[in-house]
């Protein structure tokens, strides 16, 4: 059976004066209704570009190849008009910085009304009623007063909630949340994560949660895909990622995550930096930083392979097996 959103063999390359930047390299993943897939990896690993491509928001110097299928619609080869009908309606994105999505000089109520008008042709009265309900759902107090405010008049936490309300207003099938809480303080972060969890259950949407911190995914994700240098290096159910870790990079991320108690002591943290995507190392892209590296790792790139049902990893070796 087809999954709600399926990405197959997606590659994204940027043309720059310094050569081609391979931001995403042949990745495949999928997500279904009522499910949360977390995409985890360090800065520059290709998390955002994967899903900006799905939203048709790739920069002008970017090229993509592969398949992105949303419920039978081929997002990569769709006419701009048709994509505009899906975007915000069937697939929506929540950004790290609300100002990416909000227009500074428009009252927030008006902005959300525009979305409802564009996708559902709703008049002002009906739209206000729906916005009021949505503001209540995302815990924005005094919804009528807030609708009349400009983005800069709201606190960071409220701006983030307004953007979430805007993303949810048409009850999309897929919600992509790209580092939705990084700019917020810890209490508000927890509230926003609780909110996403509720949405997953209540609306039955598929949620893709992009983050660099494995610690935040424990309470919300069903499955996790770990990205490194544009490739998925491990994917599986959240329990397996945490407790049956297969890839040395994932293990490093787990150890880096402050919110997790340290469970393994032989790889304390990840030394070094991710590689430059226009000059990836030969063999396994993680080899310059890997404490388990052996000769073959510098020669052959390991393919991602199923190690156990629903659990895949791209490493020549089994962790812990010498
Ligand atoms: N327009 C562009 N031209 C050239 N390179 C680009 C462009 N946009 C993104 N990149 C590069 O693509 C790579 C992947 O970027 P991406 O934004 O997907 O990373 P990310 O995993 O989301 O990182 P972060 O956690 O910092 O948001 C990075 O090396 C980035 O510099
Ligand atoms: S293939 Fe080699 S370098 Fe890459 S993660 Fe596995 S052990 Fe480390
Ligand atoms: Mg990003």
mmCIF file of C-alpha atoms and ligand atoms in Angstrom:
data_model
loop_
_atom_site.group_PDB
_atom_site.id
_atom_site.type_symbol
_atom_site.label_atom_id
_atom_site.label_comp_id
_atom_site.label_asym_id
_atom_site.label_seq_id
_atom_site.Cartn_x
_atom_site.Cartn_y
_atom_site.Cartn_z
ATOM 1 C CA UNK A 1 0.000 0.000 0.000
ATOM 2 C CA UNK A 2 1.223 3.504 -0.782
ATOM 3 C CA UNK A 3 2.247 5.671 2.114
ATOM 4 C CA UNK A 4 0.888 9.234 2.416
ATOM 5 C CA UNK A 5 4.223 10.888 1.557
ATOM 6 C CA UNK A 6 6.914 8.891 -0.192
ATOM 7 C CA UNK A 7 10.332 10.163 -1.170
ATOM 8 C CA UNK A 8 12.355 7.885 -3.428
ATOM 9 C CA UNK A 9 15.969 8.363 -4.490
ATOM 10 C CA UNK A 10 15.862 12.117 -3.987
ATOM 11 C CA UNK A 11 18.987 14.093 -4.819
ATOM 12 C CA UNK A 12 19.445 17.848 -4.543
ATOM 13 C CA UNK A 13 22.458 19.592 -6.058
ATOM 14 C CA UNK A 14 23.260 23.319 -5.971
ATOM 15 C CA UNK A 15 25.376 24.931 -8.675
ATOM 16 C CA UNK A 16 27.782 27.423 -7.144
ATOM 17 C CA UNK A 17 30.841 29.321 -8.413
ATOM 18 C CA UNK A 18 32.944 26.801 -6.421
ATOM 19 C CA UNK A 19 31.326 23.782 -8.083
ATOM 20 C CA UNK A 20 28.400 21.491 -7.333
ATOM 21 C CA UNK A 21 27.170 21.196 -3.760
ATOM 22 C CA UNK A 22 25.606 17.772 -3.211
ATOM 23 C CA UNK A 23 23.155 18.671 -0.466
ATOM 24 C CA UNK A 24 20.969 15.526 -0.623
ATOM 25 C CA UNK A 25 22.207 12.197 -1.997
ATOM 26 C CA UNK A 26 19.671 9.572 -3.101
ATOM 27 C CA UNK A 27 17.566 9.472 0.011
ATOM 28 C CA UNK A 28 14.328 7.511 0.398
ATOM 29 C CA UNK A 29 11.804 7.819 3.210
ATOM 30 C CA UNK A 30 8.076 7.751 3.819
ATOM 31 C CA UNK A 31 5.485 8.734 6.390
ATOM 32 C CA UNK A 32 1.837 7.871 6.918
ATOM 33 C CA UNK A 33 -1.202 9.481 8.564
ATOM 34 C CA UNK A 34 -1.073 9.864 12.331
ATOM 35 C CA UNK A 35 2.645 9.162 12.327
ATOM 36 C CA UNK A 36 5.575 11.383 13.309
ATOM 37 C CA UNK A 37 8.863 10.902 11.497
ATOM 38 C CA UNK A 38 11.811 12.796 12.977
ATOM 39 C CA UNK A 39 14.679 13.835 10.719
ATOM 40 C CA UNK A 40 17.798 14.312 12.802
ATOM 41 C CA UNK A 41 21.299 15.459 11.902
ATOM 42 C CA UNK A 42 23.877 18.183 12.376
ATOM 43 C CA UNK A 43 23.765 21.520 10.623
ATOM 44 C CA UNK A 44 24.200 21.217 6.849
ATOM 45 C CA UNK A 45 23.181 17.540 6.659
ATOM 46 C CA UNK A 46 20.422 18.265 4.129
ATOM 47 C CA UNK A 47 17.376 18.100 6.403
ATOM 48 C CA UNK A 48 15.749 21.368 5.329
ATOM 49 C CA UNK A 49 16.633 21.126 1.635
ATOM 50 C CA UNK A 50 14.922 17.709 1.411
ATOM 51 C CA UNK A 51 11.609 19.165 2.504
ATOM 52 C CA UNK A 52 11.963 22.608 0.931
ATOM 53 C CA UNK A 53 12.256 20.621 -2.316
ATOM 54 C CA UNK A 54 9.006 18.813 -1.470
ATOM 55 C CA UNK A 55 7.352 22.209 -0.918
ATOM 56 C CA UNK A 56 8.631 23.510 -4.280
ATOM 57 C CA UNK A 57 10.832 26.034 -2.449
ATOM 58 C CA UNK A 58 14.226 25.018 -3.800
ATOM 59 C CA UNK A 59 16.538 27.993 -4.491
ATOM 60 C CA UNK A 60 17.080 28.999 -8.128
ATOM 61 C CA UNK A 61 20.570 27.440 -8.218
ATOM 62 C CA UNK A 62 19.211 24.073 -7.014
ATOM 63 C CA UNK A 63 18.359 20.972 -9.099
ATOM 64 C CA UNK A 64 16.508 17.939 -7.851
ATOM 65 C CA UNK A 65 16.005 14.392 -9.135
ATOM 66 C CA UNK A 66 13.949 11.499 -7.803
ATOM 67 C CA UNK A 67 10.333 11.084 -6.767
ATOM 68 C CA UNK A 68 8.297 12.892 -4.123
ATOM 69 C CA UNK A 69 4.797 11.499 -4.041
ATOM 70 C CA UNK A 70 2.046 13.009 -1.881
ATOM 71 C CA UNK A 71 -1.011 10.782 -1.864
ATOM 72 C CA UNK A 72 -0.643 10.003 -5.573
ATOM 73 C CA UNK A 73 0.530 13.475 -6.675
ATOM 74 C CA UNK A 74 4.054 13.801 -8.043
ATOM 75 C CA UNK A 75 5.291 16.976 -6.307
ATOM 76 C CA UNK A 76 8.546 17.266 -8.273
ATOM 77 C CA UNK A 77 6.914 17.334 -11.688
ATOM 78 C CA UNK A 78 3.821 19.318 -10.880
ATOM 79 C CA UNK A 79 2.743 22.566 -12.551
ATOM 80 C CA UNK A 80 3.336 25.569 -10.257
ATOM 81 C CA UNK A 81 -0.429 26.321 -10.087
ATOM 82 C CA UNK A 82 -1.259 22.796 -8.999
ATOM 83 C CA UNK A 83 1.520 22.850 -6.399
ATOM 84 C CA UNK A 84 0.183 26.147 -5.046
ATOM 85 C CA UNK A 85 -3.176 24.453 -4.540
ATOM 86 C CA UNK A 86 -1.569 21.673 -2.463
ATOM 87 C CA UNK A 87 0.842 23.864 -0.530
ATOM 88 C CA UNK A 88 -0.715 25.176 2.687
ATOM 89 C CA UNK A 89 -3.729 23.003 1.980
ATOM 90 C CA UNK A 90 -2.529 19.354 1.892
ATOM 91 C CA UNK A 91 1.114 19.910 2.870
ATOM 92 C CA UNK A 92 2.327 22.741 5.115
ATOM 93 C CA UNK A 93 5.594 23.776 6.696
ATOM 94 C CA UNK A 94 6.350 25.317 10.100
ATOM 95 C CA UNK A 95 9.674 27.167 10.085
ATOM 96 C CA UNK A 96 12.200 27.849 12.842
ATOM 97 C CA UNK A 97 11.720 31.579 12.409
ATOM 98 C CA UNK A 98 8.024 32.555 12.254
ATOM 99 C CA UNK A 99 8.940 35.678 10.285
ATOM 100 C CA UNK A 100 9.817 33.376 7.348
ATOM 101 C CA UNK A 101 6.123 32.588 7.051
ATOM 102 C CA UNK A 102 4.481 35.736 8.432
ATOM 103 C CA UNK A 103 4.258 39.050 6.603
ATOM 104 C CA UNK A 104 5.394 41.861 8.963
ATOM 105 C CA UNK A 105 2.991 44.552 7.750
ATOM 106 C CA UNK A 106 -0.219 42.493 7.886
ATOM 107 C CA UNK A 107 -2.367 41.723 10.923
ATOM 108 C CA UNK A 108 -2.037 38.024 11.735
ATOM 109 C CA UNK A 109 -5.784 37.412 11.447
ATOM 110 C CA UNK A 110 -5.783 38.885 7.935
ATOM 111 C CA UNK A 111 -2.859 36.678 6.901
ATOM 112 C CA UNK A 112 -4.605 33.503 7.999
ATOM 113 C CA UNK A 113 -7.865 34.668 6.389
ATOM 114 C CA UNK A 114 -5.971 34.985 3.101
ATOM 115 C CA UNK A 115 -4.919 31.329 3.350
ATOM 116 C CA UNK A 116 -8.512 30.260 3.991
ATOM 117 C CA UNK A 117 -9.771 32.440 1.173
ATOM 118 C CA UNK A 118 -7.135 31.090 -1.263
ATOM 119 C CA UNK A 119 -7.792 27.416 -0.547
ATOM 120 C CA UNK A 120 -11.420 27.333 0.527
ATOM 121 C CA UNK A 121 -12.903 30.619 -0.735
ATOM 122 C CA UNK A 122 -14.312 31.398 2.721
ATOM 123 C CA UNK A 123 -15.837 34.817 3.500
ATOM 124 C CA UNK A 124 -14.604 36.963 6.382
ATOM 125 C CA UNK A 125 -17.174 35.880 9.003
ATOM 126 C CA UNK A 126 -16.784 32.136 8.417
ATOM 127 C CA UNK A 127 -12.995 32.464 8.254
ATOM 128 C CA UNK A 128 -12.850 34.393 11.557
ATOM 129 C CA UNK A 129 -14.864 31.674 13.245
ATOM 130 C CA UNK A 130 -12.426 28.984 12.053
ATOM 131 C CA UNK A 131 -9.399 31.091 13.067
ATOM 132 C CA UNK A 132 -10.886 31.681 16.529
ATOM 133 C CA UNK A 133 -11.296 27.918 16.979
ATOM 134 C CA UNK A 134 -7.763 27.248 15.749
ATOM 135 C CA UNK A 135 -6.273 29.926 18.040
ATOM 136 C CA UNK A 136 -8.051 28.252 20.959
ATOM 137 C CA UNK A 137 -6.658 24.877 19.886
ATOM 138 C CA UNK A 138 -3.076 26.165 19.761
ATOM 139 C CA UNK A 139 -3.517 28.013 23.085
ATOM 140 C CA UNK A 140 -3.482 31.583 21.853
ATOM 141 C CA UNK A 141 -5.404 33.501 24.525
ATOM 142 C CA UNK A 142 -7.883 36.262 23.584
ATOM 143 C CA UNK A 143 -8.064 35.169 19.934
ATOM 144 C CA UNK A 144 -10.104 38.151 18.715
ATOM 145 C CA UNK A 145 -7.601 40.650 20.095
ATOM 146 C CA UNK A 146 -4.612 38.660 18.730
ATOM 147 C CA UNK A 147 -6.108 38.486 15.230
ATOM 148 C CA UNK A 148 -5.930 42.275 15.117
ATOM 149 C CA UNK A 149 -2.227 42.356 16.040
ATOM 150 C CA UNK A 150 0.842 42.573 13.812
ATOM 151 C CA UNK A 151 3.522 39.846 14.161
ATOM 152 C CA UNK A 152 5.970 42.177 15.956
ATOM 153 C CA UNK A 153 3.375 42.883 18.665
ATOM 154 C CA UNK A 154 3.362 39.223 19.730
ATOM 155 C CA UNK A 155 5.894 37.380 21.923
ATOM 156 C CA UNK A 156 8.176 34.789 20.252
ATOM 157 C CA UNK A 157 6.081 31.922 21.637
ATOM 158 C CA UNK A 158 2.808 33.464 20.390
ATOM 159 C CA UNK A 159 4.281 34.210 16.958
ATOM 160 C CA UNK A 160 5.301 30.551 16.707
ATOM 161 C CA UNK A 161 1.760 29.492 17.669
ATOM 162 C CA UNK A 162 0.276 31.856 15.064
ATOM 163 C CA UNK A 163 2.491 30.260 12.413
ATOM 164 C CA UNK A 164 1.441 26.789 13.591
ATOM 165 C CA UNK A 165 -2.209 27.909 13.462
ATOM 166 C CA UNK A 166 -1.647 29.157 9.893
ATOM 167 C CA UNK A 167 -0.006 25.859 8.904
ATOM 168 C CA UNK A 168 -2.882 23.862 10.398
ATOM 169 C CA UNK A 169 -5.783 26.029 9.310
ATOM 170 C CA UNK A 170 -6.667 23.897 6.260
ATOM 171 C CA UNK A 171 -6.041 20.644 8.168
ATOM 172 C CA UNK A 172 -3.186 19.476 5.933
ATOM 173 C CA UNK A 173 -2.338 15.788 5.580
ATOM 174 C CA UNK A 174 1.376 16.429 6.074
ATOM 175 C CA UNK A 175 2.944 19.002 8.419
ATOM 176 C CA UNK A 176 6.678 19.610 8.143
ATOM 177 C CA UNK A 177 8.038 21.239 11.312
ATOM 178 C CA UNK A 178 11.575 22.494 10.660
ATOM 179 C CA UNK A 179 13.298 23.110 14.027
ATOM 180 C CA UNK A 180 10.027 24.581 15.319
ATOM 181 C CA UNK A 181 11.282 25.289 18.830
ATOM 182 C CA UNK A 182 14.988 26.150 18.528
ATOM 183 C CA UNK A 183 14.479 29.895 19.003
ATOM 184 C CA UNK A 184 12.167 29.509 21.996
ATOM 185 C CA UNK A 185 12.806 29.131 25.724
ATOM 186 C CA UNK A 186 12.614 25.685 27.279
ATOM 187 C CA UNK A 187 9.091 25.984 28.736
ATOM 188 C CA UNK A 188 7.603 27.228 25.471
ATOM 189 C CA UNK A 189 9.563 24.506 23.592
ATOM 190 C CA UNK A 190 7.869 21.842 25.712
ATOM 191 C CA UNK A 191 4.436 23.398 25.119
ATOM 192 C CA UNK A 192 4.937 23.495 21.336
ATOM 193 C CA UNK A 193 6.087 19.861 21.295
ATOM 194 C CA UNK A 194 2.978 18.888 23.319
ATOM 195 C CA UNK A 195 0.890 20.795 20.810
ATOM 196 C CA UNK A 196 2.429 18.928 17.851
ATOM 197 C CA UNK A 197 1.775 15.664 19.651
ATOM 198 C CA UNK A 198 -1.900 16.579 20.093
ATOM 199 C CA UNK A 199 -2.208 17.555 16.431
ATOM 200 C CA UNK A 200 -0.813 14.198 15.383
ATOM 201 C CA UNK A 201 -3.501 12.427 17.378
ATOM 202 C CA UNK A 202 -6.417 14.814 16.815
ATOM 203 C CA UNK A 203 -6.108 15.733 13.140
ATOM 204 C CA UNK A 204 -4.431 12.445 12.195
ATOM 205 C CA UNK A 205 -1.854 14.399 10.192
ATOM 206 C CA UNK A 206 1.567 13.012 9.326
ATOM 207 C CA UNK A 207 4.210 15.106 11.074
ATOM 208 C CA UNK A 208 7.789 15.419 9.903
ATOM 209 C CA UNK A 209 9.843 16.894 12.709
ATOM 210 C CA UNK A 210 13.243 18.237 11.657
ATOM 211 C CA UNK A 211 15.733 18.721 14.476
ATOM 212 C CA UNK A 212 19.431 18.528 15.295
ATOM 213 C CA UNK A 213 18.696 17.224 18.795
ATOM 214 C CA UNK A 214 17.796 13.553 19.192
ATOM 215 C CA UNK A 215 16.717 14.332 22.761
ATOM 216 C CA UNK A 216 13.581 16.197 21.666
ATOM 217 C CA UNK A 217 12.244 13.375 19.482
ATOM 218 C CA UNK A 218 11.797 10.778 22.243
ATOM 219 C CA UNK A 219 8.363 11.969 23.346
ATOM 220 C CA UNK A 220 6.825 12.559 19.928
ATOM 221 C CA UNK A 221 8.445 10.594 17.076
ATOM 222 C CA UNK A 222 7.328 7.148 15.997
ATOM 223 C CA UNK A 223 10.235 6.723 13.626
ATOM 224 C CA UNK A 224 13.553 8.507 13.130
ATOM 225 C CA UNK A 225 15.771 9.025 10.081
ATOM 226 C CA UNK A 226 19.308 10.194 10.879
ATOM 227 C CA UNK A 227 20.974 12.263 8.142
ATOM 228 C CA UNK A 228 24.689 12.835 7.660
ATOM 229 C CA UNK A 229 26.267 14.756 4.773
ATOM 230 C CA UNK A 230 23.126 14.502 2.639
ATOM 231 C CA UNK A 231 22.530 10.770 3.184
ATOM 232 C CA UNK A 232 20.322 8.825 5.560
ATOM 233 C CA UNK A 233 22.719 6.786 7.693
ATOM 234 C CA UNK A 234 20.188 5.126 9.988
ATOM 235 C CA UNK A 235 16.436 4.884 10.166
ATOM 236 C CA UNK A 236 14.075 2.939 12.332
ATOM 237 C CA UNK A 237 11.495 3.006 15.060
ATOM 238 C CA UNK A 238 12.311 5.433 17.844
ATOM 239 C CA UNK A 239 12.965 2.683 20.405
ATOM 240 C CA UNK A 240 15.464 0.943 18.128
ATOM 241 C CA UNK A 241 17.267 4.185 17.325
ATOM 242 C CA UNK A 242 17.740 4.839 21.051
ATOM 243 C CA UNK A 243 18.300 1.352 22.388
ATOM 244 C CA UNK A 244 19.468 -0.807 19.471
ATOM 245 C CA UNK A 245 21.592 1.868 17.795
ATOM 246 C CA UNK A 246 23.314 0.584 14.658
ATOM 247 C CA UNK A 247 25.331 3.511 13.304
ATOM 248 C CA UNK A 248 28.339 5.153 15.037
ATOM 249 C CA UNK A 249 27.097 8.606 14.031
ATOM 250 C CA UNK A 250 23.710 8.043 15.694
ATOM 251 C CA UNK A 251 25.531 6.879 18.780
ATOM 252 C CA UNK A 252 27.574 10.075 18.750
ATOM 253 C CA UNK A 253 24.376 12.147 18.449
ATOM 254 C CA UNK A 254 22.841 10.269 21.359
ATOM 255 C CA UNK A 255 25.862 11.023 23.481
ATOM 256 C CA UNK A 256 25.784 14.679 22.455
ATOM 257 C CA UNK A 257 22.174 15.038 23.451
ATOM 258 C CA UNK A 258 22.199 16.656 26.869
ATOM 259 C CA UNK A 259 18.688 15.595 27.698
ATOM 260 C CA UNK A 260 19.594 11.923 27.583
ATOM 261 C CA UNK A 261 21.307 10.084 30.356
ATOM 262 C CA UNK A 262 24.609 8.689 29.098
ATOM 263 C CA UNK A 263 24.141 5.040 28.368
ATOM 264 C CA UNK A 264 27.248 4.168 26.426
ATOM 265 C CA UNK A 265 30.740 5.318 27.275
ATOM 266 C CA UNK A 266 32.987 4.183 24.429
ATOM 267 C CA UNK A 267 32.108 7.024 22.103
ATOM 268 C CA UNK A 268 31.745 10.161 24.178
ATOM 269 C CA UNK A 269 31.031 12.763 21.520
ATOM 270 C CA UNK A 270 31.608 13.362 17.833
ATOM 271 C CA UNK A 271 35.016 14.861 17.122
ATOM 272 C CA UNK A 272 35.527 17.110 14.118
ATOM 273 C CA UNK A 273 33.029 18.662 11.734
ATOM 274 C CA UNK A 274 30.681 17.434 9.024
ATOM 275 C CA UNK A 275 32.372 17.345 5.593
ATOM 276 C CA UNK A 276 32.043 20.082 3.018
ATOM 277 C CA UNK A 277 29.241 18.902 0.679
ATOM 278 C CA UNK A 278 31.211 19.957 -2.416
ATOM 279 C CA UNK A 279 34.130 17.823 -1.299
ATOM 280 C CA UNK A 280 32.823 14.676 0.363
ATOM 281 C CA UNK A 281 35.446 12.143 1.512
ATOM 282 C CA UNK A 282 35.860 8.889 -0.397
ATOM 283 C CA UNK A 283 34.071 5.882 1.023
ATOM 284 C CA UNK A 284 31.885 6.379 4.057
ATOM 285 C CA UNK A 285 31.221 10.136 4.490
ATOM 286 C CA UNK A 286 31.543 9.718 8.274
ATOM 287 C CA UNK A 287 34.972 8.020 8.094
ATOM 288 C CA UNK A 288 37.161 11.046 9.065
ATOM 289 C CA UNK A 289 35.254 11.330 12.361
ATOM 290 C CA UNK A 290 34.444 7.703 13.093
ATOM 291 C CA UNK A 291 36.210 5.985 15.971
ATOM 292 C CA UNK A 292 35.434 2.566 14.441
ATOM 293 C CA UNK A 293 36.957 3.415 11.032
ATOM 294 C CA UNK A 294 38.834 0.682 9.115
ATOM 295 C CA UNK A 295 40.458 0.547 5.671
ATOM 296 C CA UNK A 296 37.307 -0.427 3.760
ATOM 297 C CA UNK A 297 35.523 2.656 5.165
ATOM 298 C CA UNK A 298 37.906 4.928 3.225
ATOM 299 C CA UNK A 299 37.307 3.031 -0.020
ATOM 300 C CA UNK A 300 33.664 1.947 -0.242
ATOM 301 C CA UNK A 301 30.583 3.955 0.611
ATOM 302 C CA UNK A 302 28.277 1.689 2.635
ATOM 303 C CA UNK A 303 24.760 1.431 1.183
ATOM 304 C CA UNK A 304 21.834 1.801 3.543
ATOM 305 C CA UNK A 305 20.643 -1.743 4.288
ATOM 306 C CA UNK A 306 17.877 -3.275 6.351
ATOM 307 C CA UNK A 307 19.518 -4.802 9.441
ATOM 308 C CA UNK A 308 16.286 -5.837 11.093
ATOM 309 C CA UNK A 309 12.623 -5.276 10.159
ATOM 310 C CA UNK A 310 12.055 -1.491 9.837
ATOM 311 C CA UNK A 311 15.600 -0.735 10.971
ATOM 312 C CA UNK A 312 18.262 0.238 8.428
ATOM 313 C CA UNK A 313 21.808 1.490 8.690
ATOM 314 C CA UNK A 314 24.605 2.503 6.334
ATOM 315 C CA UNK A 315 27.733 1.100 7.977
ATOM 316 C CA UNK A 316 30.079 -1.692 6.902
ATOM 317 C CA UNK A 317 30.005 -3.121 10.414
ATOM 318 C CA UNK A 318 27.640 -3.982 13.239
ATOM 319 C CA UNK A 319 28.151 -1.716 16.255
ATOM 320 C CA UNK A 320 29.888 -3.508 19.079
ATOM 321 C CA UNK A 321 31.066 -6.372 16.780
ATOM 322 C CA UNK A 322 34.820 -6.226 16.204
HETATM 323 N N1 LIG B 1 21.174 27.898 -2.417
HETATM 324 C C1 LIG B 1 22.194 27.150 -2.025
HETATM 325 N N2 LIG B 1 23.352 27.133 -2.713
HETATM 326 C C2 LIG B 1 24.393 26.360 -2.342
HETATM 327 N N3 LIG B 1 24.364 25.529 -1.279
HETATM 328 C C3 LIG B 1 23.231 25.500 -0.548
HETATM 329 C C4 LIG B 1 22.088 26.304 -0.865
HETATM 330 N N4 LIG B 1 21.112 26.054 0.049
HETATM 331 C C5 LIG B 1 21.617 25.138 0.908
HETATM 332 N N5 LIG B 1 22.874 24.810 0.556
HETATM 333 C C6 LIG B 1 23.752 23.815 1.211
HETATM 334 O O1 LIG B 1 23.068 22.577 1.280
HETATM 335 C C7 LIG B 1 23.491 21.851 2.431
HETATM 336 C C8 LIG B 1 22.287 21.325 3.168
HETATM 337 O O2 LIG B 1 21.609 22.424 3.724
HETATM 338 P P1 LIG B 1 20.315 22.270 4.664
HETATM 339 O O3 LIG B 1 19.757 23.645 4.830
HETATM 340 O O4 LIG B 1 19.401 21.242 4.135
HETATM 341 O O5 LIG B 1 20.960 21.768 6.032
HETATM 342 P P2 LIG B 1 20.209 21.426 7.391
HETATM 343 O O6 LIG B 1 20.471 19.982 7.683
HETATM 344 O O7 LIG B 1 18.799 21.864 7.334
HETATM 345 O O8 LIG B 1 21.058 22.305 8.421
HETATM 346 P P3 LIG B 1 20.566 23.232 9.644
HETATM 347 O O9 LIG B 1 20.444 22.285 10.826
HETATM 348 O O10 LIG B 1 21.686 24.201 9.816
HETATM 349 O O11 LIG B 1 19.278 23.885 9.283
HETATM 350 C C9 LIG B 1 24.352 22.794 3.247
HETATM 351 O O12 LIG B 1 25.701 22.487 3.017
HETATM 352 C C10 LIG B 1 24.023 24.153 2.672
HETATM 353 O O13 LIG B 1 25.108 25.043 2.783
HETATM 354 S S1 LIG B 2 31.332 2.472 7.543
HETATM 355 FE FE1 LIG B 2 33.202 2.648 8.758
HETATM 356 S S2 LIG B 2 33.551 4.874 8.929
HETATM 357 FE FE2 LIG B 2 31.451 4.580 8.269
HETATM 358 S S3 LIG B 2 30.283 4.591 10.137
HETATM 359 FE FE3 LIG B 2 30.723 2.446 9.697
HETATM 360 S S4 LIG B 2 32.616 2.012 10.804
HETATM 361 FE FE4 LIG B 2 32.398 4.237 10.731
HETATM 362 MG MG1 LIG B 3 17.731 23.347 8.288
#
